[in-house]
PDB file of C-alpha atoms and ligand atoms in Angstrom:
ATOM      1  CA  MET A   1     128.031 -40.111 195.017  1.00 65.00           C
ATOM      2  CA  SER A   2     129.231 -37.659 197.646  1.00 85.00           C
ATOM      3  CA  GLU A   3     131.606 -34.900 196.585  1.00 95.00           C
ATOM      4  CA  PRO A   4     135.286 -35.399 197.440  1.00 97.00           C
ATOM      5  CA  VAL A   5     136.641 -33.684 200.528  1.00 98.00           C
ATOM      6  CA  LYS A   6     140.292 -32.621 200.621  1.00 98.00           C
ATOM      7  CA  LEU A   7     142.153 -31.033 203.495  1.00 98.00           C
ATOM      8  CA  ILE A   8     145.328 -29.076 202.839  1.00 98.00           C
ATOM      9  CA  GLY A   9     147.407 -29.493 205.995  1.00 98.00           C
ATOM     10  CA  CYS A  10     150.903 -30.112 207.269  1.00 98.00           C
ATOM     11  CA  PHE A  11     152.594 -32.339 209.821  1.00 97.00           C
ATOM     12  CA  GLY A  12     152.248 -31.438 213.476  1.00 97.00           C
ATOM     13  CA  SER A  13     149.893 -28.471 213.319  1.00 98.00           C
ATOM     14  CA  PRO A  14     147.350 -28.063 216.123  1.00 98.00           C
ATOM     15  CA  VAL A  15     145.039 -26.128 213.818  1.00 98.00           C
ATOM     16  CA  VAL A  16     145.163 -28.825 211.122  1.00 98.00           C
ATOM     17  CA  HIS A  17     144.358 -31.349 213.866  1.00 98.00           C
ATOM     18  CA  ARG A  18     141.177 -29.390 214.612  1.00 98.00           C
ATOM     19  CA  ALA A  19     139.951 -29.724 211.031  1.00 98.00           C
ATOM     20  CA  GLU A  20     140.968 -33.377 210.701  1.00 98.00           C
ATOM     21  CA  LEU A  21     139.303 -34.347 213.941  1.00 98.00           C
ATOM     22  CA  ALA A  22     136.049 -32.626 212.962  1.00 98.00           C
ATOM     23  CA  LEU A  23     136.009 -34.659 209.720  1.00 98.00           C
ATOM     24  CA  ARG A  24     136.763 -37.894 211.563  1.00 98.00           C
ATOM     25  CA  LEU A  25     134.155 -37.302 214.269  1.00 98.00           C
ATOM     26  CA  LYS A  26     131.534 -36.691 211.578  1.00 98.00           C
ATOM     27  CA  GLY A  27     132.697 -39.794 209.702  1.00 98.00           C
ATOM     28  CA  VAL A  28     133.585 -37.856 206.534  1.00 98.00           C
ATOM     29  CA  PRO A  29     136.176 -39.564 204.303  1.00 98.00           C
ATOM     30  CA  TYR A  30     138.837 -37.066 203.209  1.00 98.00           C
ATOM     31  CA  GLU A  31     142.166 -36.838 201.488  1.00 98.00           C
ATOM     32  CA  LEU A  32     144.915 -35.094 203.464  1.00 98.00           C
ATOM     33  CA  ILE A  33     147.259 -33.095 201.242  1.00 98.00           C
ATOM     34  CA  THR A  34     150.450 -32.476 203.226  1.00 98.00           C
ATOM     35  CA  GLU A  35     151.964 -29.097 202.524  1.00 97.00           C
ATOM     36  CA  ASP A  36     155.633 -28.083 202.871  1.00 96.00           C
ATOM     37  CA  LEU A  37     155.213 -24.672 204.498  1.00 96.00           C
ATOM     38  CA  ASN A  38     158.755 -23.654 203.455  1.00 95.00           C
ATOM     39  CA  ASN A  39     157.780 -24.176 199.848  1.00 97.00           C
ATOM     40  CA  LYS A  40     154.050 -23.503 199.595  1.00 98.00           C
ATOM     41  CA  SER A  41     152.186 -25.158 196.722  1.00 98.00           C
ATOM     42  CA  GLU A  42     150.185 -23.389 194.034  1.00 98.00           C
ATOM     43  CA  LEU A  43     147.178 -25.252 195.420  1.00 98.00           C
ATOM     44  CA  LEU A  44     147.534 -23.591 198.846  1.00 98.00           C
ATOM     45  CA  LEU A  45     148.281 -20.128 197.418  1.00 98.00           C
ATOM     46  CA  LYS A  46     145.290 -20.397 195.082  1.00 98.00           C
ATOM     47  CA  HIS A  47     142.859 -21.489 197.780  1.00 98.00           C
ATOM     48  CA  ASN A  48     144.061 -19.339 200.684  1.00 98.00           C
ATOM     49  CA  PRO A  49     145.463 -16.241 198.970  1.00 97.00           C
ATOM     50  CA  VAL A  50     144.697 -14.018 201.965  1.00 98.00           C
ATOM     51  CA  HIS A  51     146.665 -15.796 204.722  1.00 98.00           C
ATOM     52  CA  GLN A  52     148.502 -18.512 202.748  1.00 98.00           C
ATOM     53  CA  LYS A  53     148.135 -20.824 205.748  1.00 98.00           C
ATOM     54  CA  VAL A  54     146.826 -24.299 206.481  1.00 98.00           C
ATOM     55  CA  PRO A  55     144.314 -25.787 207.116  1.00 98.00           C
ATOM     56  CA  VAL A  56     142.201 -25.264 204.007  1.00 98.00           C
ATOM     57  CA  LEU A  57     139.166 -27.432 203.275  1.00 98.00           C
ATOM     58  CA  LEU A  58     138.075 -28.219 199.726  1.00 98.00           C
ATOM     59  CA  HIS A  59     134.576 -29.680 199.382  1.00 98.00           C
ATOM     60  CA  GLY A  60     133.804 -30.608 195.791  1.00 98.00           C
ATOM     61  CA  ASP A  61     133.889 -27.555 193.531  1.00 96.00           C
ATOM     62  CA  ARG A  62     132.803 -25.126 196.251  1.00 97.00           C
ATOM     63  CA  PRO A  63     134.957 -22.144 197.224  1.00 98.00           C
ATOM     64  CA  ALA A  64     137.709 -23.134 199.666  1.00 98.00           C
ATOM     65  CA  ILE A  65     137.102 -22.798 203.407  1.00 98.00           C
ATOM     66  CA  CYS A  66     139.943 -21.351 205.501  1.00 98.00           C
ATOM     67  CA  GLU A  67     140.579 -20.900 209.250  1.00 98.00           C
ATOM     68  CA  SER A  68     140.446 -23.993 211.439  1.00 98.00           C
ATOM     69  CA  LEU A  69     137.428 -23.081 213.584  1.00 98.00           C
ATOM     70  CA  VAL A  70     135.469 -21.907 210.537  1.00 98.00           C
ATOM     71  CA  ILE A  71     136.230 -25.299 208.978  1.00 99.00           C
ATOM     72  CA  VAL A  72     135.072 -27.142 212.107  1.00 98.00           C
ATOM     73  CA  GLU A  73     131.748 -25.269 212.074  1.00 98.00           C
ATOM     74  CA  TYR A  74     131.323 -25.850 208.344  1.00 98.00           C
ATOM     75  CA  VAL A  75     131.987 -29.582 208.701  1.00 98.00           C
ATOM     76  CA  ASP A  76     129.500 -29.722 211.569  1.00 98.00           C
ATOM     77  CA  GLU A  77     126.778 -28.062 209.500  1.00 98.00           C
ATOM     78  CA  ALA A  78     127.472 -29.560 206.079  1.00 98.00           C
ATOM     79  CA  PHE A  79     127.664 -33.235 207.044  1.00 98.00           C
ATOM     80  CA  ASP A  80     125.531 -35.723 208.980  1.00 96.00           C
ATOM     81  CA  GLY A  81     126.935 -37.386 212.049  1.00 96.00           C
ATOM     82  CA  PRO A  82     127.117 -36.458 215.715  1.00 97.00           C
ATOM     83  CA  PRO A  83     126.733 -32.704 216.303  1.00 98.00           C
ATOM     84  CA  LEU A  84     129.881 -30.869 217.405  1.00 98.00           C
ATOM     85  CA  MET A  85     128.115 -27.637 218.367  1.00 98.00           C
ATOM     86  CA  PRO A  86     125.527 -27.497 221.177  1.00 97.00           C
ATOM     87  CA  ALA A  87     121.887 -27.227 220.042  1.00 96.00           C
ATOM     88  CA  ASP A  88     121.086 -24.208 222.217  1.00 97.00           C
ATOM     89  CA  PRO A  89     122.006 -20.817 220.630  1.00 98.00           C
ATOM     90  CA  LEU A  90     123.235 -19.433 223.965  1.00 98.00           C
ATOM     91  CA  ALA A  91     125.477 -22.466 224.523  1.00 97.00           C
ATOM     92  CA  ARG A  92     126.766 -22.060 220.947  1.00 98.00           C
ATOM     93  CA  ALA A  93     127.587 -18.417 221.651  1.00 98.00           C
ATOM     94  CA  ALA A  94     129.434 -19.462 224.817  1.00 98.00           C
ATOM     95  CA  VAL A  95     131.621 -22.074 223.105  1.00 98.00           C
ATOM     96  CA  ARG A  96     132.467 -19.569 220.340  1.00 98.00           C
ATOM     97  CA  PHE A  97     133.471 -17.058 223.020  1.00 98.00           C
ATOM     98  CA  TRP A  98     135.760 -19.539 224.794  1.00 98.00           C
ATOM     99  CA  ALA A  99     137.258 -20.762 221.526  1.00 98.00           C
ATOM    100  CA  SER A 100     138.143 -17.166 220.690  1.00 98.00           C
ATOM    101  CA  PHE A 101     139.520 -16.684 224.222  1.00 98.00           C
ATOM    102  CA  MET A 102     141.725 -19.737 223.637  1.00 98.00           C
ATOM    103  CA  ASP A 103     143.130 -18.365 220.386  1.00 98.00           C
ATOM    104  CA  LYS A 104     143.725 -14.873 221.760  1.00 97.00           C
ATOM    105  CA  GLU A 105     144.327 -14.318 225.493  1.00 96.00           C
ATOM    106  CA  CYS A 106     145.071 -17.911 226.485  1.00 97.00           C
ATOM    107  CA  ARG A 107     147.466 -18.707 223.658  1.00 97.00           C
ATOM    108  CA  GLU A 108     149.346 -15.433 224.017  1.00 97.00           C
ATOM    109  CA  SER A 109     149.806 -15.828 227.791  1.00 97.00           C
ATOM    110  CA  MET A 110     150.990 -19.425 227.365  1.00 98.00           C
ATOM    111  CA  TRP A 111     153.467 -18.407 224.688  1.00 98.00           C
ATOM    112  CA  MET A 112     154.920 -15.621 226.852  1.00 98.00           C
ATOM    113  CA  ALA A 113     155.056 -17.956 229.868  1.00 98.00           C
ATOM    114  CA  LEU A 114     157.059 -20.488 227.878  1.00 98.00           C
ATOM    115  CA  TRP A 115     159.455 -18.270 225.949  1.00 98.00           C
ATOM    116  CA  THR A 116     160.251 -15.182 228.042  1.00 97.00           C
ATOM    117  CA  ASP A 117     162.340 -14.972 231.212  1.00 96.00           C
ATOM    118  CA  GLY A 118     162.692 -13.094 234.483  1.00 96.00           C
ATOM    119  CA  GLU A 119     159.894 -10.912 235.775  1.00 96.00           C
ATOM    120  CA  GLU A 120     158.087 -10.927 232.465  1.00 96.00           C
ATOM    121  CA  GLN A 121     157.955 -14.713 232.538  1.00 97.00           C
ATOM    122  CA  ALA A 122     156.743 -14.806 236.150  1.00 97.00           C
ATOM    123  CA  GLY A 123     153.850 -12.484 235.245  1.00 97.00           C
ATOM    124  CA  ALA A 124     153.037 -14.493 232.137  1.00 97.00           C
ATOM    125  CA  ILE A 125     153.058 -17.789 234.066  1.00 98.00           C
ATOM    126  CA  SER A 126     150.496 -16.356 236.518  1.00 98.00           C
ATOM    127  CA  ALA A 127     148.375 -15.057 233.636  1.00 98.00           C
ATOM    128  CA  ALA A 128     148.581 -18.359 231.727  1.00 98.00           C
ATOM    129  CA  LYS A 129     147.603 -20.396 234.791  1.00 98.00           C
ATOM    130  CA  ALA A 130     144.687 -18.038 235.511  1.00 98.00           C
ATOM    131  CA  ASN A 131     143.541 -18.456 231.890  1.00 98.00           C
ATOM    132  CA  LEU A 132     143.779 -22.246 232.204  1.00 98.00           C
ATOM    133  CA  THR A 133     141.589 -21.983 235.322  1.00 98.00           C
ATOM    134  CA  LEU A 134     139.004 -20.053 233.291  1.00 98.00           C
ATOM    135  CA  ILE A 135     139.039 -22.689 230.532  1.00 98.00           C
ATOM    136  CA  GLU A 136     138.826 -25.455 233.139  1.00 98.00           C
ATOM    137  CA  GLY A 137     135.718 -23.771 234.528  1.00 98.00           C
ATOM    138  CA  GLN A 138     133.922 -24.472 231.231  1.00 98.00           C
ATOM    139  CA  LEU A 139     134.032 -28.255 231.736  1.00 98.00           C
ATOM    140  CA  PRO A 140     130.492 -29.303 232.664  1.00 97.00           C
ATOM    141  CA  ASP A 141     130.247 -30.844 236.161  1.00 96.00           C
ATOM    142  CA  GLY A 142     130.739 -34.590 236.150  1.00 95.00           C
ATOM    143  CA  LYS A 143     131.341 -34.750 232.391  1.00 97.00           C
ATOM    144  CA  MET A 144     134.418 -36.011 230.637  1.00 96.00           C
ATOM    145  CA  PHE A 145     134.508 -33.439 227.831  1.00 98.00           C
ATOM    146  CA  PHE A 146     133.617 -29.789 227.207  1.00 98.00           C
ATOM    147  CA  GLY A 147     130.995 -31.228 224.845  1.00 98.00           C
ATOM    148  CA  GLY A 148     129.541 -33.339 227.694  1.00 97.00           C
ATOM    149  CA  ASP A 149     129.829 -37.093 227.192  1.00 97.00           C
ATOM    150  CA  THR A 150     131.390 -36.686 223.758  1.00 97.00           C
ATOM    151  CA  ILE A 151     134.021 -34.463 222.146  1.00 98.00           C
ATOM    152  CA  GLY A 152     132.506 -31.209 220.890  1.00 98.00           C
ATOM    153  CA  PHE A 153     133.518 -27.904 219.311  1.00 98.00           C
ATOM    154  CA  LEU A 154     135.221 -26.510 222.426  1.00 98.00           C
ATOM    155  CA  ASP A 155     137.224 -29.707 223.019  1.00 98.00           C
ATOM    156  CA  ILE A 156     138.503 -29.370 219.460  1.00 98.00           C
ATOM    157  CA  ALA A 157     139.218 -25.645 219.904  1.00 98.00           C
ATOM    158  CA  VAL A 158     141.315 -26.125 223.053  1.00 98.00           C
ATOM    159  CA  SER A 159     142.996 -29.376 221.951  1.00 98.00           C
ATOM    160  CA  GLY A 160     146.382 -27.624 221.801  1.00 98.00           C
ATOM    161  CA  ILE A 161     146.358 -27.721 225.616  1.00 98.00           C
ATOM    162  CA  ALA A 162     146.018 -31.495 225.583  1.00 98.00           C
ATOM    163  CA  HIS A 163     148.875 -32.551 223.313  1.00 97.00           C
ATOM    164  CA  TRP A 164     151.003 -29.640 222.077  1.00 98.00           C
ATOM    165  CA  MET A 165     151.393 -27.695 225.299  1.00 97.00           C
ATOM    166  CA  GLU A 166     153.124 -30.547 227.104  1.00 96.00           C
ATOM    167  CA  ILE A 167     155.684 -30.805 224.296  1.00 98.00           C
ATOM    168  CA  PHE A 168     156.322 -27.050 224.368  1.00 98.00           C
ATOM    169  CA  GLU A 169     156.605 -27.288 228.178  1.00 98.00           C
ATOM    170  CA  GLU A 170     159.283 -29.940 227.795  1.00 98.00           C
ATOM    171  CA  ILE A 171     161.291 -27.861 225.324  1.00 98.00           C
ATOM    172  CA  ALA A 172     160.963 -24.703 227.458  1.00 98.00           C
ATOM    173  CA  GLY A 173     161.491 -26.440 230.825  1.00 97.00           C
ATOM    174  CA  VAL A 174     158.335 -24.799 232.235  1.00 98.00           C
ATOM    175  CA  ARG A 175     155.224 -26.516 233.638  1.00 98.00           C
ATOM    176  CA  LEU A 176     151.894 -24.751 233.206  1.00 98.00           C
ATOM    177  CA  LEU A 177     149.290 -27.519 233.384  1.00 98.00           C
ATOM    178  CA  THR A 178     149.738 -29.745 236.443  1.00 98.00           C
ATOM    179  CA  GLU A 179     147.450 -32.251 238.122  1.00 98.00           C
ATOM    180  CA  GLU A 180     147.819 -30.367 241.414  1.00 98.00           C
ATOM    181  CA  GLU A 181     146.743 -26.951 240.094  1.00 98.00           C
ATOM    182  CA  HIS A 182     144.232 -27.943 237.400  1.00 98.00           C
ATOM    183  CA  PRO A 183     143.057 -31.483 238.238  1.00 98.00           C
ATOM    184  CA  THR A 184     139.930 -31.403 236.060  1.00 98.00           C
ATOM    185  CA  LEU A 185     141.639 -29.910 233.016  1.00 98.00           C
ATOM    186  CA  TYR A 186     144.554 -32.310 233.473  1.00 98.00           C
ATOM    187  CA  ARG A 187     142.152 -35.276 233.515  1.00 98.00           C
ATOM    188  CA  TRP A 188     140.403 -33.885 230.428  1.00 98.00           C
ATOM    189  CA  ALA A 189     143.758 -33.683 228.596  1.00 98.00           C
ATOM    190  CA  ARG A 190     144.377 -37.363 229.412  1.00 98.00           C
ATOM    191  CA  GLU A 191     140.893 -38.382 228.252  1.00 98.00           C
ATOM    192  CA  TYR A 192     141.190 -36.330 225.086  1.00 98.00           C
ATOM    193  CA  THR A 193     144.530 -37.757 223.983  1.00 98.00           C
ATOM    194  CA  ALA A 194     143.394 -41.301 224.855  1.00 98.00           C
ATOM    195  CA  ASN A 195     140.264 -41.054 222.677  1.00 98.00           C
ATOM    196  CA  GLN A 196     140.406 -43.501 219.751  1.00 98.00           C
ATOM    197  CA  THR A 197     139.230 -41.025 217.103  1.00 98.00           C
ATOM    198  CA  VAL A 198     141.573 -38.306 218.370  1.00 98.00           C
ATOM    199  CA  ARG A 199     144.520 -40.710 218.305  1.00 98.00           C
ATOM    200  CA  GLN A 200     143.954 -41.388 214.611  1.00 97.00           C
ATOM    201  CA  CYS A 201     144.927 -37.814 213.773  1.00 97.00           C
ATOM    202  CA  LEU A 202     147.243 -36.790 216.631  1.00 97.00           C
ATOM    203  CA  PRO A 203     150.857 -36.274 215.544  1.00 97.00           C
ATOM    204  CA  ASP A 204     153.314 -38.678 217.138  1.00 97.00           C
ATOM    205  CA  ARG A 205     154.783 -37.118 220.307  1.00 97.00           C
ATOM    206  CA  GLY A 206     158.413 -38.085 219.622  1.00 97.00           C
ATOM    207  CA  ARG A 207     158.308 -36.903 216.039  1.00 97.00           C
ATOM    208  CA  LEU A 208     156.643 -33.638 217.071  1.00 97.00           C
ATOM    209  CA  LEU A 209     159.206 -33.020 219.813  1.00 98.00           C
ATOM    210  CA  ALA A 210     162.045 -33.638 217.348  1.00 98.00           C
ATOM    211  CA  ALA A 211     160.437 -31.287 214.810  1.00 96.00           C
ATOM    212  CA  LEU A 212     159.790 -28.446 217.293  1.00 97.00           C
ATOM    213  CA  ALA A 213     162.854 -28.555 219.562  1.00 97.00           C
ATOM    214  CA  PRO A 214     165.294 -27.009 217.026  1.00 97.00           C
ATOM    215  CA  SER A 215     163.007 -23.952 216.744  1.00 97.00           C
ATOM    216  CA  ARG A 216     163.431 -22.939 220.397  1.00 97.00           C
ATOM    217  CA  ASP A 217     165.344 -19.748 219.492  1.00 97.00           C
ATOM    218  CA  ILE A 218     162.666 -18.801 216.961  1.00 97.00           C
ATOM    219  CA  PHE A 219     159.966 -19.211 219.642  1.00 97.00           C
ATOM    220  CA  VAL A 220     161.958 -16.943 221.985  1.00 97.00           C
ATOM    221  CA  SER A 221     162.344 -14.288 219.302  1.00 97.00           C
ATOM    222  CA  ILE A 222     158.601 -14.435 218.471  1.00 97.00           C
ATOM    223  CA  ALA A 223     157.887 -13.823 222.182  1.00 97.00           C
ATOM    224  CA  LYS A 224     160.301 -10.846 222.147  1.00 96.00           C
ATOM    225  CA  THR A 225     158.479  -9.357 219.159  1.00 95.00           C
ATOM    226  CA  MET A 226     155.099  -9.903 220.851  1.00 93.00           C
ATOM    227  CA  SER A 227     156.433  -8.252 223.988  1.00 93.00           C
ATOM    228  CA  ALA A 228     157.713  -5.235 222.029  1.00 93.00           C
ATOM    229  CA  HIS A 229     154.278  -4.739 220.450  1.00 87.00           C
ATOM    230  CA  LYS A 230     152.349  -4.831 223.749  1.00 81.00           C
TER     231      LYS A 230
HETATM  232  N1  LIG B 301     144.127 -18.863 212.674  1.00 53.48           N
HETATM  233  C1  LIG B 301     144.560 -19.858 211.740  1.00 53.48           C
HETATM  234  C2  LIG B 301     146.025 -20.154 211.959  1.00 53.48           C
HETATM  235  C3  LIG B 301     146.607 -20.933 210.785  1.00 53.48           C
HETATM  236  C4  LIG B 301     148.105 -21.122 210.935  1.00 53.48           C
HETATM  237  O1  LIG B 301     148.793 -20.354 211.616  1.00 53.48           O
HETATM  238  N2  LIG B 301     148.636 -22.142 210.244  1.00 53.48           N
HETATM  239  C5  LIG B 301     150.057 -22.373 210.243  1.00 53.48           C
HETATM  240  C6  LIG B 301     150.348 -23.831 210.489  1.00 53.48           C
HETATM  241  S1  LIG B 301     150.207 -24.194 212.203  1.00 53.48           S
HETATM  242  C7  LIG B 301     150.606 -22.011 208.863  1.00 53.48           C
HETATM  243  O2  LIG B 301     150.029 -22.375 207.866  1.00 53.48           O
HETATM  244  N3  LIG B 301     151.747 -21.316 208.819  1.00 53.48           N
HETATM  245  C8  LIG B 301     152.369 -20.938 207.606  1.00 53.48           C
HETATM  246  C9  LIG B 301     152.796 -19.498 207.586  1.00 53.48           C
HETATM  247  O3  LIG B 301     152.606 -18.807 208.614  1.00 53.48           O
HETATM  248  O4  LIG B 301     153.317 -19.053 206.569  1.00 53.48           O
HETATM  249  C10 LIG B 301     143.679 -21.111 211.872  1.00 53.48           C
HETATM  250  O5  LIG B 301     143.151 -21.337 212.970  1.00 53.48           O
HETATM  251  O6  LIG B 301     143.503 -21.830 210.878  1.00 53.48           O
END
């Protein structure tokens, strides 16, 4: 019998979505343990003592696996099912590069574009849109997904653009991804969120909006702190 797989997660997290989707795409049954991040469980603190964050993957009695993209790669390698990573080492290196770009430069510029104001915001909007153009450039010609005909590692890594960003845009009153400026990326976002497997683990839009909207002031203050540390 296969060893049980458990995912420690929480509602509405784009990084938990990454791990869940990898499991679903590989066809791995799993139990989702939903964490209250305001009152972290002993289970989470025991298995992710370094960062104390979700997602955390537990596979049988093995040591816990932390960090969403590390989990996605582990799931890809440890289980049968359609590959998430490209076969070619150079292509694998490229998708790792762009996933890291997403989590660093792209995410930071999007955050500043959403939650700052004035000149700083104008600069951040330009930077965020330029970063979206770079990500868009990674979509293979004529293909629906970054992974080609199917969802792959990079689709999972940039999935925050497809579902979460639009909700943040609504709360902030700022548009970053439009059909006019990024037609291919915009179409990808539509295809991604319409995918049957993705939909099984995508948090409900209305519920997510209601959960995030009250934190607007917190988002603004995080952006101020980031700005002060530049
Ligand atoms: N780089 C991490 C980020 C993990 C992360 O920030 N998780 C959030 C949920 S979205 C969390 O657990 N926050 C709790 C905290 O910061 O105390 C990953 O990709 O897994």
